[in-house]
Coordinates of C-alpha atoms in Angstrom, one line a residue:
M17 CA 142.0 85.5 90.0
T18 CA 141.5 89.1 91.0
E19 CA 141.5 89.6 94.8
R20 CA 138.3 91.2 96.0
Y21 CA 137.8 93.5 99.0
E22 CA 135.0 95.5 100.3
A23 CA 137.3 98.5 100.6
I24 CA 140.7 99.5 99.3
V25 CA 142.6 102.3 100.9
I26 CA 145.3 103.9 98.7
G27 CA 147.8 105.5 100.9
G28 CA 149.3 104.3 104.2
G29 CA 149.7 107.5 106.2
A30 CA 147.6 108.7 109.1
A31 CA 144.5 109.2 107.0
G32 CA 144.7 105.9 105.2
L33 CA 145.6 103.8 108.3
S34 CA 142.8 105.5 110.3
A35 CA 140.2 104.7 107.6
A36 CA 141.5 101.1 107.5
L37 CA 141.3 100.8 111.3
V38 CA 137.7 101.8 111.4
L39 CA 136.8 99.5 108.5
G40 CA 138.7 96.5 110.0
R41 CA 137.0 97.0 113.3
A42 CA 133.7 97.0 111.4
R43 CA 134.6 93.6 110.0
R44 CA 135.0 94.8 106.4
S45 CA 137.6 93.1 104.2
T46 CA 140.1 95.9 103.6
L47 CA 143.4 96.3 101.8
V48 CA 145.8 99.2 102.3
V49 CA 148.2 100.0 99.4
D50 CA 151.1 101.9 100.8
A51 CA 153.8 103.4 98.6
G52 CA 155.8 104.5 101.7
E53 CA 156.0 108.2 100.9
P54 CA 154.6 110.1 103.9
R55 CA 154.8 113.8 103.6
N56 CA 156.3 114.2 107.1
A57 CA 159.2 111.8 106.6
P58 CA 161.9 114.5 106.8
A59 CA 160.7 115.5 110.3
A60 CA 162.3 113.9 113.4
H61 CA 159.1 114.3 115.4
M62 CA 155.4 115.2 114.9
Q63 CA 153.8 117.7 117.2
G64 CA 150.3 118.8 118.1
Y65 CA 148.8 115.3 118.2
L66 CA 147.1 114.8 121.6
T67 CA 148.9 112.1 123.6
R68 CA 151.4 111.5 120.7
D69 CA 153.1 114.9 120.8
G70 CA 156.8 114.4 119.9
T71 CA 156.4 110.9 118.4
P72 CA 158.7 110.1 115.5
P73 CA 156.5 109.8 112.3
G74 CA 158.0 106.4 111.4
E75 CA 157.2 105.1 114.9
F76 CA 153.6 106.4 114.6
L77 CA 153.0 104.7 111.3
A78 CA 154.6 101.5 112.4
E79 CA 152.2 101.3 115.4
G80 CA 149.3 102.1 113.1
R81 CA 150.3 99.2 110.8
R82 CA 150.4 96.9 113.8
E83 CA 146.9 98.1 114.9
I84 CA 145.2 97.5 111.6
E85 CA 146.8 94.0 111.3
R86 CA 145.0 93.0 114.5
Y87 CA 141.7 93.5 112.8
G88 CA 142.5 91.5 109.7
V89 CA 143.3 94.4 107.4
E90 CA 145.9 93.5 104.7
L91 CA 148.7 95.8 103.7
V92 CA 150.7 95.7 100.6
R93 CA 153.9 97.8 100.1
G94 CA 153.6 99.1 96.6
R95 CA 152.0 101.7 94.3
A96 CA 148.6 101.9 92.8
V97 CA 149.3 103.0 89.2
D98 CA 145.7 102.9 87.8
V99 CA 142.1 102.6 88.8
V100 CA 139.0 102.2 86.7
R101 CA 135.3 102.1 87.7
D102 CA 133.4 99.2 86.3
G103 CA 129.8 98.9 85.1
A104 CA 128.6 98.0 88.6
G105 CA 130.1 101.1 90.1
E106 CA 133.0 99.2 91.7
F107 CA 136.7 99.6 91.2
D108 CA 139.7 97.7 89.7
V109 CA 143.0 99.0 91.1
T110 CA 146.2 98.1 89.2
L111 CA 149.4 97.9 91.3
A112 CA 152.9 98.6 90.0
D113 CA 153.7 94.8 90.2
G114 CA 151.0 94.1 87.6
R115 CA 148.4 92.7 90.0
T116 CA 144.8 93.9 89.9
V117 CA 142.7 94.1 93.0
H118 CA 139.0 94.9 93.2
A119 CA 137.0 97.0 95.7
R120 CA 133.4 98.0 96.3
R121 CA 134.5 101.3 97.8
L122 CA 137.7 103.3 97.6
V123 CA 139.6 105.7 99.9
V124 CA 142.3 107.8 98.2
A125 CA 144.7 109.0 100.8
T126 CA 147.7 109.6 98.6
G127 CA 148.6 113.0 100.1
L128 CA 150.8 115.5 98.4
A129 CA 154.5 116.2 97.8
D130 CA 156.3 119.3 98.9
E131 CA 158.4 120.9 96.1
L132 CA 161.1 123.0 97.9
P133 CA 162.6 126.2 96.6
S134 CA 165.8 125.6 94.7
V135 CA 168.0 127.4 97.2
P136 CA 171.3 125.5 98.0
G137 CA 171.0 123.9 101.4
V138 CA 167.3 124.0 101.7
A139 CA 166.5 120.4 100.7
E140 CA 169.4 119.0 102.8
R141 CA 168.2 120.8 106.0
F142 CA 164.5 120.5 105.5
G143 CA 162.8 119.1 108.6
R144 CA 165.8 120.1 110.8
D145 CA 166.5 123.8 110.8
V146 CA 164.7 124.6 107.5
L147 CA 161.0 124.4 108.3
H148 CA 157.6 125.3 106.8
C149 CA 155.0 125.0 109.5
P150 CA 155.2 126.9 112.8
Y151 CA 152.4 124.8 114.3
C152 CA 154.5 121.7 113.6
H153 CA 157.9 123.0 114.8
G154 CA 157.5 126.5 116.2
W155 CA 157.8 125.6 119.9
E156 CA 161.0 123.6 119.3
V157 CA 162.8 126.6 117.7
R158 CA 161.1 129.4 119.7
D159 CA 163.1 132.6 120.4
Q160 CA 165.8 131.7 117.9
A161 CA 166.7 134.0 115.0
F162 CA 164.3 133.2 112.1
G163 CA 164.6 133.9 108.4
V164 CA 161.7 133.5 106.0
V165 CA 162.6 133.0 102.3
A166 CA 159.9 134.6 100.2
T167 CA 158.9 132.8 97.0
T168 CA 155.4 134.3 96.7
P169 CA 153.6 137.3 98.2
M170 CA 151.9 134.7 100.5
S171 CA 155.3 134.5 102.3
V172 CA 154.4 137.7 104.1
H173 CA 151.6 135.7 105.8
Q174 CA 154.2 133.1 106.8
A175 CA 156.6 135.7 108.2
L176 CA 153.7 137.2 110.3
M177 CA 152.7 133.8 111.6
V178 CA 156.2 132.7 112.7
S179 CA 156.6 136.0 114.6
Q180 CA 154.4 134.4 117.2
W181 CA 157.3 132.2 118.1
S182 CA 160.2 134.6 117.8
K183 CA 160.6 138.4 117.9
D184 CA 163.7 138.2 115.7
V185 CA 162.4 137.5 112.2
T186 CA 163.8 138.6 108.9
L187 CA 161.8 138.3 105.7
F188 CA 164.2 137.8 102.8
L189 CA 162.3 138.9 99.7
H190 CA 164.3 136.5 97.4
T191 CA 162.1 136.2 94.3
V192 CA 159.4 138.7 95.5
A193 CA 159.8 142.3 94.4
E194 CA 159.3 145.0 97.0
A195 CA 156.6 146.5 94.8
E196 CA 154.5 143.4 95.3
L197 CA 154.1 144.1 99.0
T198 CA 150.9 146.0 99.8
D199 CA 150.5 148.8 102.2
D200 CA 148.7 146.4 104.6
D201 CA 151.7 143.9 104.3
L202 CA 154.2 146.6 105.2
R203 CA 152.0 147.9 108.1
R204 CA 151.6 144.4 109.6
L205 CA 155.3 143.5 109.1
A206 CA 156.3 146.7 110.9
A207 CA 153.7 146.0 113.7
A208 CA 155.1 142.5 114.1
G209 CA 158.7 143.7 114.2
V210 CA 159.6 141.7 111.1
S211 CA 162.6 143.1 109.2
V212 CA 162.4 143.1 105.4
M213 CA 165.6 142.3 103.4
P214 CA 165.5 142.8 99.6
G215 CA 167.8 140.7 97.4
E216 CA 167.9 137.2 96.2
V217 CA 169.1 134.4 98.5
A218 CA 172.1 132.5 97.1
G219 CA 172.2 129.8 99.8
L220 CA 172.4 128.9 103.4
V221 CA 175.4 129.0 105.6
I222 CA 176.1 125.8 107.4
D223 CA 178.8 125.5 110.1
D224 CA 179.5 122.3 112.0
D225 CA 176.2 120.8 110.8
R226 CA 174.2 123.8 112.0
L227 CA 172.5 126.5 110.1
T228 CA 174.1 129.8 111.0
G229 CA 173.1 132.3 108.3
V230 CA 171.6 133.2 105.0
R231 CA 173.8 134.4 102.1
L232 CA 172.5 136.8 99.5
T233 CA 173.7 137.0 95.9
D234 CA 175.5 140.3 96.8
G235 CA 177.7 138.3 99.1
T236 CA 176.3 139.6 102.4
V237 CA 175.6 137.0 105.1
H238 CA 172.8 137.5 107.6
D239 CA 173.0 135.5 110.8
R240 CA 170.0 133.2 111.2
E241 CA 169.4 130.0 113.2
V242 CA 166.2 128.8 111.5
V243 CA 164.8 129.3 108.1
F244 CA 161.2 129.0 107.1
V245 CA 160.3 128.3 103.5
A246 CA 157.0 127.8 101.6
P247 CA 157.1 124.6 99.6
R248 CA 155.0 124.4 96.5
A249 CA 152.3 121.8 97.2
V250 CA 151.9 119.1 94.5
P251 CA 148.7 117.2 95.2
R252 CA 148.7 113.5 94.2
T253 CA 145.4 113.6 92.5
R254 CA 146.2 111.5 89.4
L255 CA 144.0 108.5 90.4
L256 CA 141.1 110.8 91.3
E257 CA 141.5 112.5 87.9
R258 CA 141.5 109.1 86.3
L259 CA 138.2 108.4 87.9
G260 CA 136.7 111.8 86.8
A261 CA 136.5 113.4 90.2
E262 CA 135.7 117.1 90.1
L263 CA 138.6 119.2 91.4
R264 CA 138.6 122.8 92.8
E265 CA 141.4 125.3 92.4
T266 CA 143.0 126.7 95.6
P267 CA 146.1 128.8 96.2
F268 CA 147.9 125.5 97.1
G269 CA 146.9 123.5 94.0
A270 CA 143.8 121.6 92.8
Y271 CA 142.0 119.3 95.3
P272 CA 138.9 117.1 95.0
V273 CA 135.5 118.5 95.7
V274 CA 134.3 116.5 98.8
D275 CA 131.3 116.5 101.1
E276 CA 131.6 116.7 104.9
T277 CA 132.6 113.0 105.1
G278 CA 135.2 113.2 102.4
Q279 CA 133.1 111.6 99.6
T280 CA 134.2 112.9 96.2
T281 CA 131.9 113.6 93.2
V282 CA 132.6 110.0 92.1
P283 CA 130.1 107.6 93.8
G284 CA 132.0 105.1 96.0
V285 CA 135.2 107.2 96.3
W286 CA 136.4 109.1 99.3
A287 CA 139.4 111.3 99.8
A288 CA 141.2 111.8 103.1
G289 CA 144.1 113.7 104.5
N290 CA 146.3 115.8 102.3
A291 CA 144.6 114.2 99.3
M292 CA 141.7 116.5 100.1
G293 CA 143.5 119.7 101.2
F294 CA 146.9 121.3 101.8
A295 CA 146.4 122.2 105.5
E296 CA 145.6 118.8 106.9
Q297 CA 147.9 118.0 109.9
V298 CA 148.4 114.4 111.1
I299 CA 145.7 114.7 113.7
T300 CA 143.1 116.1 111.4
A301 CA 144.1 113.7 108.6
A302 CA 143.5 110.8 111.0
G303 CA 140.1 112.3 111.8
A304 CA 139.2 112.6 108.1
G305 CA 140.2 108.9 107.6
Y306 CA 138.0 107.9 110.6
R307 CA 135.0 109.7 109.1
A308 CA 135.6 108.2 105.7
G309 CA 135.8 104.7 107.1
A310 CA 132.7 105.0 109.2
T311 CA 130.7 106.5 106.3
I312 CA 131.8 103.7 104.0
N313 CA 130.8 101.0 106.5
G314 CA 127.3 102.5 106.7
D315 CA 127.1 103.0 103.0
L316 CA 127.9 99.3 102.4
L317 CA 125.5 98.2 105.2
F318 CA 122.5 100.0 103.8
T319 CA 123.4 99.2 100.2
D320 CA 123.3 95.5 101.1
L321 CA 120.2 95.7 103.2
D322 CA 118.3 97.5 100.4
A323 CA 119.5 94.9 97.9
T324 CA 118.3 92.1 100.1
G325 CA 115.0 93.8 100.6
R326 CA 114.5 94.1 96.8
A327 CA 115.4 90.4 96.1

């Protein structure tokens, strides 16, 4: 028989676990489906989370799983491969192992994947001395020699932002033509003291397991200690699309249209964390999960009260 829950949370990161914690504490039967693919897995530590600054992401998630277990929330390690909305407005979720589980309400917290530039050395060093978010890692690498590998004109914005943490910043244009830089770009880069280096990046120079430079295709090597890149965000919205959720286009991909609580255009379905936007950090993702969980509990409560009153 199909296992039935009041809520199923798809995704076991900060957003999903936070939603599940609220629902468990509200005495709602809840299942978390966790594929084990957190976006911040390459990072040794997470920063900017009040009282948890510097905590390893794996340790943070393990503690979250222990907390939801205390309130009777079930967790299954696996992947949700399909979801359909039935005639009653509830949901059947198919797992990769063939099981089907049923939910009255659904939280999609599947996050996104970072697709890195295909520069030799970038993937191997990502999360160490190849970074993407100065708010996540800027303090730890402050005052070192930064390089920014441009893959889009938006990389100018990244170079300007990281100049807050170092006054030695070089923007390597890589796949961006000089002609693509606007007068405002050039003025701001000059004001920030950011050097602009034309030419395509051939790879990173690693010495004794430490990044020491950026090599261009012309053979020149430029000494750098840290490199920032802009991954292409790949939102994991397949299940939301399967349900017919409306998406909105952004410079970082297509994300679901949601209200202030995270509810999508599909009744009974909420999105939280990076499943609803590119810029969600761990602390804001957890907050979004909390809002979704609390809203779902209230929605279920009043739905049942109204049904009882009509009986």
